[in-house]
Tab-separated table of C-alpha atoms in Angstrom:
chain	number	residue	atom	x	y	z
A	1	MET	CA	22.024	-7.659	17.148
A	2	SER	CA	20.294	-10.240	19.430
A	3	ARG	CA	17.184	-11.704	17.817
A	4	VAL	CA	15.210	-11.272	21.035
A	5	VAL	CA	14.989	-7.807	22.579
A	6	GLN	CA	15.702	-8.243	26.265
A	7	HIS	CA	14.596	-6.449	29.489
A	8	LEU	CA	12.767	-3.180	28.610
A	9	ARG	CA	10.899	-1.455	31.275
A	10	PRO	CA	7.116	-1.242	30.906
A	11	PRO	CA	5.029	0.743	30.155
A	12	TYR	CA	6.317	1.405	26.568
A	13	PHE	CA	4.936	0.744	23.056
A	14	ALA	CA	5.172	-1.933	20.458
A	15	VAL	CA	4.182	-1.892	16.775
A	16	VAL	CA	3.246	-5.434	15.602
A	17	PHE	CA	3.446	-5.550	11.856
A	18	THR	CA	2.205	-8.892	10.391
A	19	ASN	CA	2.443	-9.342	6.674
A	20	VAL	CA	2.472	-11.638	3.646
A	21	ARG	CA	4.936	-11.004	0.812
A	22	ASN	CA	3.644	-10.875	-2.772
A	23	SER	CA	6.135	-13.321	-4.124
A	24	GLY	CA	7.693	-16.362	-2.667
A	25	THR	CA	11.183	-15.337	-3.784
A	26	VAL	CA	12.234	-13.824	-0.391
A	27	GLY	CA	15.833	-13.355	-0.057
A	28	GLU	CA	16.565	-14.456	-3.632
A	29	THR	CA	17.376	-12.159	-6.545
A	30	GLY	CA	14.286	-10.735	-8.088
A	31	ASP	CA	12.802	-9.806	-4.709
A	32	ASP	CA	12.113	-6.354	-6.195
A	33	GLY	CA	14.379	-4.666	-3.807
A	34	TYR	CA	12.575	-5.903	-0.820
A	35	GLU	CA	15.412	-7.303	1.287
A	36	ALA	CA	17.564	-4.168	0.799
A	37	MET	CA	14.787	-1.980	1.900
A	38	ALA	CA	14.042	-4.119	4.922
A	39	GLY	CA	17.636	-3.853	6.062
A	40	ARG	CA	17.731	-0.131	5.366
A	41	MET	CA	14.446	0.409	7.470
A	42	VAL	CA	15.986	-1.414	10.458
A	43	GLU	CA	19.121	0.831	10.192
A	44	LEU	CA	16.952	4.005	9.930
A	45	ALA	CA	14.534	2.985	12.710
A	46	ALA	CA	17.436	2.462	15.040
A	47	ARG	CA	18.489	6.006	14.650
A	48	GLN	CA	15.027	7.363	15.297
A	49	PRO	CA	14.288	9.172	18.604
A	50	GLY	CA	12.560	6.845	21.096
A	51	PHE	CA	13.507	3.587	19.330
A	52	LEU	CA	14.070	0.732	21.914
A	53	GLY	CA	14.582	-2.348	19.664
A	54	ILE	CA	13.213	-4.631	16.927
A	55	GLU	CA	12.411	-8.232	16.425
A	56	SER	CA	11.811	-9.658	12.875
A	57	VAL	CA	11.145	-13.122	11.510
A	58	ARG	CA	10.082	-14.369	8.057
A	59	ASP	CA	9.267	-17.872	7.082
A	60	ALA	CA	9.762	-19.777	3.754
A	61	ALA	CA	6.096	-19.143	2.850
A	62	GLY	CA	6.830	-15.422	2.868
A	63	VAL	CA	4.837	-14.711	6.078
A	64	GLY	CA	6.567	-12.127	8.339
A	65	ILE	CA	6.103	-10.652	11.814
A	66	THR	CA	8.170	-7.530	12.814
A	67	VAL	CA	7.729	-6.108	16.221
A	68	SER	CA	9.414	-2.751	16.936
A	69	TYR	CA	9.493	-1.196	20.434
A	70	TRP	CA	9.325	2.576	21.219
A	71	GLU	CA	9.339	4.816	24.282
A	72	SER	CA	6.132	6.649	23.329
A	73	GLU	CA	3.327	6.975	20.744
A	74	GLU	CA	5.009	10.235	19.702
A	75	ALA	CA	8.124	8.291	18.760
A	76	ILE	CA	6.046	5.807	16.648
A	77	LEU	CA	4.413	8.734	14.903
A	78	GLY	CA	7.838	10.284	14.205
A	79	TRP	CA	9.048	7.088	12.664
A	80	ARG	CA	5.831	6.732	10.541
A	81	ARG	CA	6.534	10.218	9.062
A	82	ASN	CA	10.170	9.487	8.310
A	83	GLY	CA	10.661	10.371	4.550
A	84	GLU	CA	12.417	7.187	3.463
A	85	HIS	CA	9.991	5.164	5.568
A	86	LEU	CA	6.965	6.858	3.869
A	87	GLU	CA	8.397	5.731	0.503
A	88	ALA	CA	8.819	2.162	1.831
A	89	GLN	CA	5.286	2.163	3.122
A	90	ARG	CA	4.018	3.311	-0.324
A	91	LYS	CA	5.922	0.454	-2.073
A	92	GLY	CA	4.726	-1.964	0.548
A	93	ARG	CA	1.167	-1.189	-0.200
A	94	GLU	CA	1.589	-1.102	-4.041
A	95	ARG	CA	3.993	-3.906	-4.595
A	96	TRP	CA	5.547	-5.973	-1.816
A	97	TYR	CA	2.753	-7.083	0.386
A	98	GLN	CA	-0.211	-9.284	-0.480
A	99	SER	CA	-1.683	-8.356	2.886
A	100	PHE	CA	-0.631	-6.861	6.269
A	101	ARG	CA	-1.951	-5.701	9.497
A	102	LEU	CA	-0.332	-3.146	11.778
A	103	ARG	CA	-1.153	-2.884	15.536
A	104	VAL	CA	-0.053	-0.212	17.913
A	105	CYS	CA	0.097	-1.615	21.509
A	106	ARG	CA	1.044	-0.491	24.894
A	107	VAL	CA	3.328	-3.114	26.658
A	108	GLU	CA	1.992	-3.684	30.171
A	109	ARG	CA	4.377	-6.265	31.491
A	110	GLU	CA	7.034	-8.774	30.348
A	111	TYR	CA	9.297	-11.595	31.446
A	112	GLY	CA	11.807	-13.975	30.129
A	113	MET	CA	13.381	-17.299	30.468
A	114	GLY	CA	14.889	-17.128	33.930
A	115	GLU	CA	12.198	-15.002	35.460
A	116	ALA	CA	8.863	-15.847	37.075
A	117	ALA	CA	5.749	-15.085	35.085
A	118	GLY	CA	4.308	-13.102	38.126
A	119	GLY	CA	1.023	-13.429	39.883
A	120	PRO	CA	-2.461	-12.610	38.540
A	121	GLY	CA	-1.950	-8.934	39.367
A	122	ARG	CA	1.077	-8.448	37.170
B	1	MET	CA	-6.494	-20.343	8.988
B	2	SER	CA	-5.327	-17.176	7.504
B	3	ARG	CA	-1.762	-16.271	8.613
B	4	VAL	CA	-2.720	-12.626	9.381
B	5	VAL	CA	-5.495	-11.940	11.936
B	6	GLN	CA	-7.821	-9.326	10.400
B	7	HIS	CA	-9.981	-6.619	11.799
B	8	LEU	CA	-10.225	-6.902	15.446
B	9	ARG	CA	-11.866	-4.041	17.498
B	10	PRO	CA	-9.352	-2.255	19.903
B	11	PRO	CA	-8.954	-2.125	22.832
B	12	TYR	CA	-8.031	-5.737	23.329
B	13	PHE	CA	-4.892	-7.564	24.300
B	14	ALA	CA	-1.843	-9.260	22.686
B	15	VAL	CA	0.734	-11.608	23.991
B	16	VAL	CA	4.010	-11.252	21.997
B	17	PHE	CA	6.215	-14.295	22.528
B	18	THR	CA	9.541	-14.062	20.913
B	19	ASN	CA	11.845	-17.088	21.150
B	20	VAL	CA	14.943	-18.900	19.882
B	21	ARG	CA	14.752	-22.826	19.597
B	22	ASN	CA	17.401	-24.860	21.265
B	23	SER	CA	18.162	-26.951	18.077
B	24	GLY	CA	18.245	-25.915	14.462
B	25	THR	CA	16.226	-28.979	13.455
B	26	VAL	CA	12.840	-27.239	13.413
B	27	GLY	CA	10.225	-29.191	11.481
B	28	GLU	CA	12.537	-32.133	11.124
B	29	THR	CA	12.423	-35.474	13.035
B	30	GLY	CA	14.323	-35.197	16.182
B	31	ASP	CA	12.665	-31.919	17.140
B	32	ASP	CA	12.007	-33.399	20.637
B	33	GLY	CA	8.197	-33.192	20.210
B	34	TYR	CA	8.236	-29.470	19.629
B	35	GLU	CA	6.159	-29.136	16.501
B	36	ALA	CA	3.466	-31.484	17.741
B	37	MET	CA	3.219	-29.529	20.996
B	38	ALA	CA	3.120	-26.127	19.039
B	39	GLY	CA	0.171	-27.354	16.946
B	40	ARG	CA	-1.628	-28.770	19.925
B	41	MET	CA	-1.172	-25.445	21.708
B	42	VAL	CA	-2.791	-23.489	18.894
B	43	GLU	CA	-5.747	-25.922	18.972
B	44	LEU	CA	-6.155	-25.574	22.752
B	45	ALA	CA	-5.734	-21.773	22.721
B	46	ALA	CA	-8.429	-21.435	20.191
B	47	ARG	CA	-10.935	-23.157	22.484
B	48	GLN	CA	-10.023	-20.973	25.482
B	49	PRO	CA	-12.621	-18.256	26.509
B	50	GLY	CA	-11.657	-14.796	25.115
B	51	PHE	CA	-9.331	-16.118	22.414
B	52	LEU	CA	-9.452	-13.778	19.368
B	53	GLY	CA	-6.618	-15.145	16.998
B	54	ILE	CA	-3.060	-16.076	16.683
B	55	GLU	CA	-0.134	-15.357	14.258
B	56	SER	CA	3.026	-17.426	14.267
B	57	VAL	CA	6.189	-17.405	12.228
B	58	ARG	CA	9.548	-19.246	12.628
B	59	ASP	CA	12.484	-18.726	10.385
B	60	ALA	CA	15.166	-21.277	9.282
B	61	ALA	CA	17.558	-20.116	12.163
B	62	GLY	CA	15.009	-21.264	14.673
B	63	VAL	CA	13.848	-17.774	15.691
B	64	GLY	CA	10.110	-17.605	16.241
B	65	ILE	CA	7.436	-14.803	17.004
B	66	THR	CA	3.970	-15.908	17.946
B	67	VAL	CA	1.351	-13.177	18.717
B	68	SER	CA	-1.944	-14.296	20.358
B	69	TYR	CA	-4.910	-11.923	20.670
B	70	TRP	CA	-7.315	-11.949	23.636
B	71	GLU	CA	-10.454	-10.037	24.864
B	72	SER	CA	-9.081	-9.361	28.269
B	73	GLU	CA	-6.202	-9.831	30.673
B	74	GLU	CA	-8.342	-12.413	32.504
B	75	ALA	CA	-8.463	-14.455	29.288
B	76	ILE	CA	-4.686	-14.374	29.091
B	77	LEU	CA	-4.363	-15.472	32.733
B	78	GLY	CA	-6.972	-18.322	32.085
B	79	TRP	CA	-4.735	-19.579	29.079
B	80	ARG	CA	-1.639	-19.259	31.172
B	81	ARG	CA	-3.134	-21.625	33.738
B	82	ASN	CA	-4.385	-24.264	31.397
B	83	GLY	CA	-3.041	-27.584	32.483
B	84	GLU	CA	-1.520	-28.750	29.208
B	85	HIS	CA	-0.280	-25.348	28.582
B	86	LEU	CA	1.489	-25.316	31.865
B	87	GLU	CA	3.262	-28.504	30.969
B	88	ALA	CA	4.319	-27.029	27.559
B	89	GLN	CA	5.642	-23.892	29.418
B	90	ARG	CA	7.741	-26.177	31.694
B	91	LYS	CA	9.244	-28.038	28.758
B	92	GLY	CA	9.783	-24.855	26.932
B	93	ARG	CA	11.932	-23.510	29.791
B	94	GLU	CA	13.689	-26.836	30.347
B	95	ARG	CA	14.375	-28.111	26.749
B	96	TRP	CA	12.864	-26.315	23.753
B	97	TYR	CA	13.981	-22.656	24.082
B	98	GLN	CA	17.512	-21.214	24.228
B	99	SER	CA	15.845	-17.920	25.090
B	100	PHE	CA	12.541	-16.200	25.084
B	101	ARG	CA	10.727	-13.046	26.006
B	102	LEU	CA	7.032	-12.691	26.537
B	103	ARG	CA	5.206	-9.257	26.540
B	104	VAL	CA	1.601	-8.659	27.468
B	105	CYS	CA	0.230	-5.656	25.517
B	106	ARG	CA	-2.982	-3.674	25.290
B	107	VAL	CA	-3.703	-2.989	21.568
B	108	GLU	CA	-4.646	0.613	21.133
B	109	ARG	CA	-5.296	0.808	17.389
B	110	GLU	CA	-4.861	-1.087	14.153
B	111	TYR	CA	-5.030	-0.747	10.346
B	112	GLY	CA	-4.471	-2.992	7.344
B	113	MET	CA	-3.614	-2.832	3.548
B	114	GLY	CA	-6.504	-1.000	2.287
B	115	GLU	CA	-7.096	1.397	5.121
B	116	ALA	CA	-5.741	4.690	6.184
B	117	ALA	CA	-3.210	4.803	8.974
B	118	GLY	CA	-5.208	7.463	10.734
B	119	GLY	CA	-4.070	10.835	12.176
B	120	PRO	CA	-1.845	11.516	15.125
B	121	GLY	CA	-4.703	11.230	17.561
B	122	ARG	CA	-5.577	7.572	16.529
């Protein structure tokens, strides 16, 4: 999967999930099941109706940003209510994250490397 | 600065900038001035009218996500036209990034660690 989601067609929706892990041992053994869960959640989200793509980065200090893209707010709600995802959300609050913030956004416009940024009205 | 921007009051705007660096030498010497520029851009953005906060993560593979938050679309436009920022954008396209995608979003709602996610209507 490409690390940068390309060329979607606004308007659509984004969930920006910024978080700090509880331990610094990201990706090592002793991560309390975190990496396995994270991989599983990407797999599951990709099967969810209305899923458009996901971008995810974590640094050595344990700070992560994951942005998932969705066709509609209903699709986001469907994913939030997925059973395995609910369990992951619970463990996230109880054990995995020191802090997080989740923002639901409507994507208004976008551009990439080879494209003009567009004028003031865009 | 905290790595997670807390408690803003929707609606406001977010710029999600996802990118892949051209070289794997992030944070090392020989980064072609990238880290210095990145730090300078955060400083400058923070002085821009309408700036609300910024979150930024880059992983060892050189993939980065930076999300900046703004009061209005006009504030985003003002920042895009800042002179030093224009120069950084040019170098980004020419030298620093293998690929990127930039998305301008309206933040509709948000919540954090100790807060309820809210019902379907939120």
